[in-house]
Amino acid sequence: MGASCDHDHAASGLNEADTLQALDAAETACAADGERMTAPRRRVLDLLLRAGEPMKAYDLIAQFGQDGQAAKPPTVYRALEFLERRGLAHRIASISAYVACSHGADDHAAAFLICDCCGAAQEIAAPLSDGLRHAAEGAGYVIDRTTIEAHGRCPDCRVPA
C-alpha cells in the first residue's frame, strides 16, 4: 500500500519456503473439497502471501504476470472471489484492499487492525459473540461471515505520549 510515514517498517510477507508451504496447503484443502486451485488463483494467493500487507486489486492485476505483463481484471477478480469464499483471503472494505488470511482457512470472524499512517493491517482473533449471533437469529438471519475493521496507528507509527 505504500507508506505515508517517514520511518521504517519491518517487512511482514512470507518467505519463499513458507509461501510455498501455504500455497501447497491451500491447494490440498481445495482438492479435499473437490475444488481446484487454478494457476490464476494460486498466483493471486502467492502475491498476497508475499506482500504481507493489504493489496489493491489493481496492484494485483499489475503484478500478476511473471513476465511483467498485467492480467486481465476479470481473471484477478474471479480469483479473489474464490479465495475469499474459501477463507484464504479477506477483503478490507474500508481501504478496498485484500490480504491473505493469517488464521488458516477455518471459518472465523476476521478482525483487522489497520494503521491509518502506514497502511499496515494485522489480522487478529475476533470470535463472533453469541450476542450478535442470537440477535441475528432473532431477526431471522444466519451470519455467513463477519469482518471487523478497527483503524488507528500501529506501534511503529504511534506518537509517544
mmCIF file with all atom_site columns, C-alpha atoms in Angstrom, residues 35-157:
data_model
loop_
_atom_site.group_PDB
_atom_site.id
_atom_site.type_symbol
_atom_site.label_atom_id
_atom_site.label_alt_id
_atom_site.label_comp_id
_atom_site.label_asym_id
_atom_site.label_entity_id
_atom_site.label_seq_id
_atom_site.pdbx_PDB_ins_code
_atom_site.Cartn_x
_atom_site.Cartn_y
_atom_site.Cartn_z
_atom_site.occupancy
_atom_site.B_iso_or_equiv
_atom_site.pdbx_formal_charge
_atom_site.auth_seq_id
_atom_site.auth_comp_id
_atom_site.auth_asym_id
_atom_site.auth_atom_id
_atom_site.pdbx_PDB_model_num
ATOM 1   C CA . GLU A 1 35  ? -12.331 -27.629 -5.872  1.00 0.00 ? 35  GLU A CA 1
ATOM 2   C CA . ARG A 1 36  ? -9.332  -26.642 -7.961  1.00 0.00 ? 36  ARG A CA 1
ATOM 3   C CA . MET A 1 37  ? -6.592  -24.215 -7.102  1.00 0.00 ? 37  MET A CA 1
ATOM 4   C CA . THR A 1 38  ? -6.123  -22.999 -10.672 1.00 0.00 ? 38  THR A CA 1
ATOM 5   C CA . ALA A 1 39  ? -2.950  -21.224 -11.761 1.00 0.00 ? 39  ALA A CA 1
ATOM 6   C CA . PRO A 1 40  ? -4.561  -17.742 -11.567 1.00 0.00 ? 40  PRO A CA 1
ATOM 7   C CA . ARG A 1 41  ? -5.949  -18.446 -8.083  1.00 0.00 ? 41  ARG A CA 1
ATOM 8   C CA . ARG A 1 42  ? -2.573  -19.731 -6.936  1.00 0.00 ? 42  ARG A CA 1
ATOM 9   C CA . ARG A 1 43  ? -0.785  -16.683 -8.411  1.00 0.00 ? 43  ARG A CA 1
ATOM 10  C CA . VAL A 1 44  ? -3.102  -14.200 -6.653  1.00 0.00 ? 44  VAL A CA 1
ATOM 11  C CA . LEU A 1 45  ? -2.724  -16.025 -3.334  1.00 0.00 ? 45  LEU A CA 1
ATOM 12  C CA . ASP A 1 46  ? 1.053   -16.101 -3.883  1.00 0.00 ? 46  ASP A CA 1
ATOM 13  C CA . LEU A 1 47  ? 1.116   -12.313 -4.364  1.00 0.00 ? 47  LEU A CA 1
ATOM 14  C CA . LEU A 1 48  ? -0.970  -11.746 -1.237  1.00 0.00 ? 48  LEU A CA 1
ATOM 15  C CA . LEU A 1 49  ? 1.161   -14.063 0.900   1.00 0.00 ? 49  LEU A CA 1
ATOM 16  C CA . ARG A 1 50  ? 4.423   -12.469 -0.216  1.00 0.00 ? 50  ARG A CA 1
ATOM 17  C CA . ALA A 1 51  ? 3.123   -8.904  0.211   1.00 0.00 ? 51  ALA A CA 1
ATOM 18  C CA . GLY A 1 52  ? 2.257   -9.283  3.873   1.00 0.00 ? 52  GLY A CA 1
ATOM 19  C CA . GLU A 1 53  ? 0.182   -6.114  3.628   1.00 0.00 ? 53  GLU A CA 1
ATOM 20  C CA . PRO A 1 54  ? -3.134  -5.127  2.068   1.00 0.00 ? 54  PRO A CA 1
ATOM 21  C CA . MET A 1 55  ? -3.067  -5.003  -1.726  1.00 0.00 ? 55  MET A CA 1
ATOM 22  C CA . LYS A 1 56  ? -5.484  -3.212  -4.011  1.00 0.00 ? 56  LYS A CA 1
ATOM 23  C CA . ALA A 1 57  ? -6.956  -5.289  -6.841  1.00 0.00 ? 57  ALA A CA 1
ATOM 24  C CA . TYR A 1 58  ? -5.281  -3.134  -9.470  1.00 0.00 ? 58  TYR A CA 1
ATOM 25  C CA . ASP A 1 59  ? -1.886  -3.668  -7.817  1.00 0.00 ? 59  ASP A CA 1
ATOM 26  C CA . LEU A 1 60  ? -2.536  -7.416  -8.024  1.00 0.00 ? 60  LEU A CA 1
ATOM 27  C CA . ILE A 1 61  ? -3.502  -7.042  -11.677 1.00 0.00 ? 61  ILE A CA 1
ATOM 28  C CA . ALA A 1 62  ? -0.303  -5.114  -12.418 1.00 0.00 ? 62  ALA A CA 1
ATOM 29  C CA . GLN A 1 63  ? 1.937   -7.657  -10.637 1.00 0.00 ? 63  GLN A CA 1
ATOM 30  C CA . PHE A 1 64  ? 0.093   -10.776 -11.804 1.00 0.00 ? 64  PHE A CA 1
ATOM 31  C CA . GLY A 1 65  ? 2.223   -11.692 -14.814 1.00 0.00 ? 65  GLY A CA 1
ATOM 32  C CA . GLN A 1 66  ? 5.516   -13.421 -14.047 1.00 0.00 ? 66  GLN A CA 1
ATOM 33  C CA . ASP A 1 67  ? 6.973   -11.690 -17.114 1.00 0.00 ? 67  ASP A CA 1
ATOM 34  C CA . GLY A 1 68  ? 5.769   -8.220  -16.108 1.00 0.00 ? 68  GLY A CA 1
ATOM 35  C CA . GLN A 1 69  ? 2.593   -8.402  -18.169 1.00 0.00 ? 69  GLN A CA 1
ATOM 36  C CA . ALA A 1 70  ? -0.581  -7.363  -16.349 1.00 0.00 ? 70  ALA A CA 1
ATOM 37  C CA . ALA A 1 71  ? -3.522  -9.730  -16.049 1.00 0.00 ? 71  ALA A CA 1
ATOM 38  C CA . LYS A 1 72  ? -6.995  -9.068  -17.346 1.00 0.00 ? 72  LYS A CA 1
ATOM 39  C CA . PRO A 1 73  ? -9.054  -7.657  -14.449 1.00 0.00 ? 73  PRO A CA 1
ATOM 40  C CA . PRO A 1 74  ? -11.730 -10.410 -14.529 1.00 0.00 ? 74  PRO A CA 1
ATOM 41  C CA . THR A 1 75  ? -9.034  -13.040 -14.008 1.00 0.00 ? 75  THR A CA 1
ATOM 42  C CA . VAL A 1 76  ? -7.844  -11.455 -10.770 1.00 0.00 ? 76  VAL A CA 1
ATOM 43  C CA . TYR A 1 77  ? -11.337 -10.565 -9.520  1.00 0.00 ? 77  TYR A CA 1
ATOM 44  C CA . ARG A 1 78  ? -12.557 -14.155 -10.070 1.00 0.00 ? 78  ARG A CA 1
ATOM 45  C CA . ALA A 1 79  ? -9.504  -15.461 -8.219  1.00 0.00 ? 79  ALA A CA 1
ATOM 46  C CA . LEU A 1 80  ? -10.112 -13.048 -5.325  1.00 0.00 ? 80  LEU A CA 1
ATOM 47  C CA . GLU A 1 81  ? -13.760 -14.090 -5.134  1.00 0.00 ? 81  GLU A CA 1
ATOM 48  C CA . PHE A 1 82  ? -12.730 -17.747 -4.917  1.00 0.00 ? 82  PHE A CA 1
ATOM 49  C CA . LEU A 1 83  ? -10.044 -17.075 -2.295  1.00 0.00 ? 83  LEU A CA 1
ATOM 50  C CA . GLU A 1 84  ? -12.498 -15.082 -0.173  1.00 0.00 ? 84  GLU A CA 1
ATOM 51  C CA . ARG A 1 85  ? -15.156 -17.778 -0.412  1.00 0.00 ? 85  ARG A CA 1
ATOM 52  C CA . ARG A 1 86  ? -12.601 -20.397 0.625   1.00 0.00 ? 86  ARG A CA 1
ATOM 53  C CA . GLY A 1 87  ? -11.409 -18.261 3.565   1.00 0.00 ? 87  GLY A CA 1
ATOM 54  C CA . LEU A 1 88  ? -7.909  -17.946 2.129   1.00 0.00 ? 88  LEU A CA 1
ATOM 55  C CA . ALA A 1 89  ? -8.123  -14.163 1.707   1.00 0.00 ? 89  ALA A CA 1
ATOM 56  C CA . HIS A 1 90  ? -10.127 -11.308 3.170   1.00 0.00 ? 90  HIS A CA 1
ATOM 57  C CA . ARG A 1 91  ? -11.333 -8.030  1.708   1.00 0.00 ? 91  ARG A CA 1
ATOM 58  C CA . ILE A 1 92  ? -10.822 -4.993  3.901   1.00 0.00 ? 92  ILE A CA 1
ATOM 59  C CA . ALA A 1 93  ? -13.696 -2.836  2.728   1.00 0.00 ? 93  ALA A CA 1
ATOM 60  C CA . SER A 1 94  ? -12.656 0.461   4.305   1.00 0.00 ? 94  SER A CA 1
ATOM 61  C CA . ILE A 1 95  ? -9.449  0.555   2.266   1.00 0.00 ? 95  ILE A CA 1
ATOM 62  C CA . SER A 1 96  ? -10.655 -1.506  -0.724  1.00 0.00 ? 96  SER A CA 1
ATOM 63  C CA . ALA A 1 97  ? -7.806  -3.964  -0.388  1.00 0.00 ? 97  ALA A CA 1
ATOM 64  C CA . TYR A 1 98  ? -7.197  -7.681  0.065   1.00 0.00 ? 98  TYR A CA 1
ATOM 65  C CA . VAL A 1 99  ? -4.959  -9.686  2.399   1.00 0.00 ? 99  VAL A CA 1
ATOM 66  C CA . ALA A 1 100 ? -4.105  -13.354 2.721   1.00 0.00 ? 100 ALA A CA 1
ATOM 67  C CA . CYS A 1 101 ? -5.795  -14.896 5.749   1.00 0.00 ? 101 CYS A CA 1
ATOM 68  C CA . SER A 1 102 ? -3.289  -15.367 8.542   1.00 0.00 ? 102 SER A CA 1
ATOM 69  C CA . HIS A 1 103 ? -5.507  -17.671 10.600  1.00 0.00 ? 103 HIS A CA 1
ATOM 70  C CA . GLY A 1 104 ? -5.898  -20.528 8.149   1.00 0.00 ? 104 GLY A CA 1
ATOM 71  C CA . ALA A 1 105 ? -8.912  -21.403 6.069   1.00 0.00 ? 105 ALA A CA 1
ATOM 72  C CA . ASP A 1 106 ? -11.089 -22.389 9.015   1.00 0.00 ? 106 ASP A CA 1
ATOM 73  C CA . ASP A 1 107 ? -14.343 -20.494 9.453   1.00 0.00 ? 107 ASP A CA 1
ATOM 74  C CA . HIS A 1 108 ? -13.792 -17.495 11.706  1.00 0.00 ? 108 HIS A CA 1
ATOM 75  C CA . ALA A 1 109 ? -14.737 -13.887 12.191  1.00 0.00 ? 109 ALA A CA 1
ATOM 76  C CA . ALA A 1 110 ? -11.948 -11.781 10.713  1.00 0.00 ? 110 ALA A CA 1
ATOM 77  C CA . ALA A 1 111 ? -10.821 -8.692  12.579  1.00 0.00 ? 111 ALA A CA 1
ATOM 78  C CA . PHE A 1 112 ? -8.226  -6.233  11.318  1.00 0.00 ? 112 PHE A CA 1
ATOM 79  C CA . LEU A 1 113 ? -6.209  -3.514  12.993  1.00 0.00 ? 113 LEU A CA 1
ATOM 80  C CA . ILE A 1 114 ? -5.477  -1.005  10.218  1.00 0.00 ? 114 ILE A CA 1
ATOM 81  C CA . CYS A 1 115 ? -2.828  1.683   10.574  1.00 0.00 ? 115 CYS A CA 1
ATOM 82  C CA . ASP A 1 116 ? -4.010  4.984   9.148   1.00 0.00 ? 116 ASP A CA 1
ATOM 83  C CA . CYS A 1 117 ? -0.404  6.201   8.896   1.00 0.00 ? 117 CYS A CA 1
ATOM 84  C CA . CYS A 1 118 ? 1.463   3.436   7.042   1.00 0.00 ? 118 CYS A CA 1
ATOM 85  C CA . GLY A 1 119 ? -1.449  1.309   5.806   1.00 0.00 ? 119 GLY A CA 1
ATOM 86  C CA . ALA A 1 120 ? -0.365  -1.899  7.553   1.00 0.00 ? 120 ALA A CA 1
ATOM 87  C CA . ALA A 1 121 ? -3.122  -4.302  8.547   1.00 0.00 ? 121 ALA A CA 1
ATOM 88  C CA . GLN A 1 122 ? -2.878  -7.023  11.153  1.00 0.00 ? 122 GLN A CA 1
ATOM 89  C CA . GLU A 1 123 ? -5.432  -9.821  11.410  1.00 0.00 ? 123 GLU A CA 1
ATOM 90  C CA . ILE A 1 124 ? -6.337  -10.707 14.989  1.00 0.00 ? 124 ILE A CA 1
ATOM 91  C CA . ALA A 1 125 ? -8.607  -13.317 16.534  1.00 0.00 ? 125 ALA A CA 1
ATOM 92  C CA . ALA A 1 126 ? -12.134 -11.997 16.972  1.00 0.00 ? 126 ALA A CA 1
ATOM 93  C CA . PRO A 1 127 ? -14.592 -14.667 17.998  1.00 0.00 ? 127 PRO A CA 1
ATOM 94  C CA . LEU A 1 128 ? -18.120 -13.897 16.912  1.00 0.00 ? 128 LEU A CA 1
ATOM 95  C CA . SER A 1 129 ? -20.051 -13.032 20.052  1.00 0.00 ? 129 SER A CA 1
ATOM 96  C CA . ASP A 1 130 ? -23.066 -15.095 20.992  1.00 0.00 ? 130 ASP A CA 1
ATOM 97  C CA . GLY A 1 131 ? -24.962 -11.832 21.443  1.00 0.00 ? 131 GLY A CA 1
ATOM 98  C CA . LEU A 1 132 ? -24.535 -10.905 17.793  1.00 0.00 ? 132 LEU A CA 1
ATOM 99  C CA . ARG A 1 133 ? -25.346 -14.422 16.643  1.00 0.00 ? 133 ARG A CA 1
ATOM 100 C CA . HIS A 1 134 ? -28.513 -14.535 18.787  1.00 0.00 ? 134 HIS A CA 1
ATOM 101 C CA . ALA A 1 135 ? -29.586 -11.057 17.657  1.00 0.00 ? 135 ALA A CA 1
ATOM 102 C CA . ALA A 1 136 ? -29.157 -12.095 14.035  1.00 0.00 ? 136 ALA A CA 1
ATOM 103 C CA . GLU A 1 137 ? -31.115 -15.312 14.587  1.00 0.00 ? 137 GLU A CA 1
ATOM 104 C CA . GLY A 1 138 ? -33.863 -13.304 16.307  1.00 0.00 ? 138 GLY A CA 1
ATOM 105 C CA . ALA A 1 139 ? -34.116 -11.154 13.202  1.00 0.00 ? 139 ALA A CA 1
ATOM 106 C CA . GLY A 1 140 ? -34.270 -14.268 11.015  1.00 0.00 ? 140 GLY A CA 1
ATOM 107 C CA . TYR A 1 141 ? -30.671 -14.019 9.753   1.00 0.00 ? 141 TYR A CA 1
ATOM 108 C CA . VAL A 1 142 ? -27.883 -16.537 9.643   1.00 0.00 ? 142 VAL A CA 1
ATOM 109 C CA . ILE A 1 143 ? -24.435 -14.937 9.671   1.00 0.00 ? 143 ILE A CA 1
ATOM 110 C CA . ASP A 1 144 ? -22.149 -16.359 6.995   1.00 0.00 ? 144 ASP A CA 1
ATOM 111 C CA . ARG A 1 145 ? -19.103 -14.214 7.714   1.00 0.00 ? 145 ARG A CA 1
ATOM 112 C CA . THR A 1 146 ? -18.095 -11.226 9.778   1.00 0.00 ? 146 THR A CA 1
ATOM 113 C CA . THR A 1 147 ? -15.276 -8.761  9.250   1.00 0.00 ? 147 THR A CA 1
ATOM 114 C CA . ILE A 1 148 ? -14.385 -6.191  11.872  1.00 0.00 ? 148 ILE A CA 1
ATOM 115 C CA . GLU A 1 149 ? -12.150 -3.256  10.932  1.00 0.00 ? 149 GLU A CA 1
ATOM 116 C CA . ALA A 1 150 ? -10.504 -1.030  13.515  1.00 0.00 ? 150 ALA A CA 1
ATOM 117 C CA . HIS A 1 151 ? -8.464  1.988   12.418  1.00 0.00 ? 151 HIS A CA 1
ATOM 118 C CA . GLY A 1 152 ? -5.685  3.582   14.417  1.00 0.00 ? 152 GLY A CA 1
ATOM 119 C CA . ARG A 1 153 ? -1.896  3.592   14.464  1.00 0.00 ? 153 ARG A CA 1
ATOM 120 C CA . CYS A 1 154 ? 0.445   0.630   14.602  1.00 0.00 ? 154 CYS A CA 1
ATOM 121 C CA . PRO A 1 155 ? 3.220   0.507   17.241  1.00 0.00 ? 155 PRO A CA 1
ATOM 122 C CA . ASP A 1 156 ? 5.754   1.893   14.730  1.00 0.00 ? 156 ASP A CA 1
ATOM 123 C CA . CYS A 1 157 ? 3.552   4.875   13.866  1.00 0.00 ? 157 CYS A CA 1
#
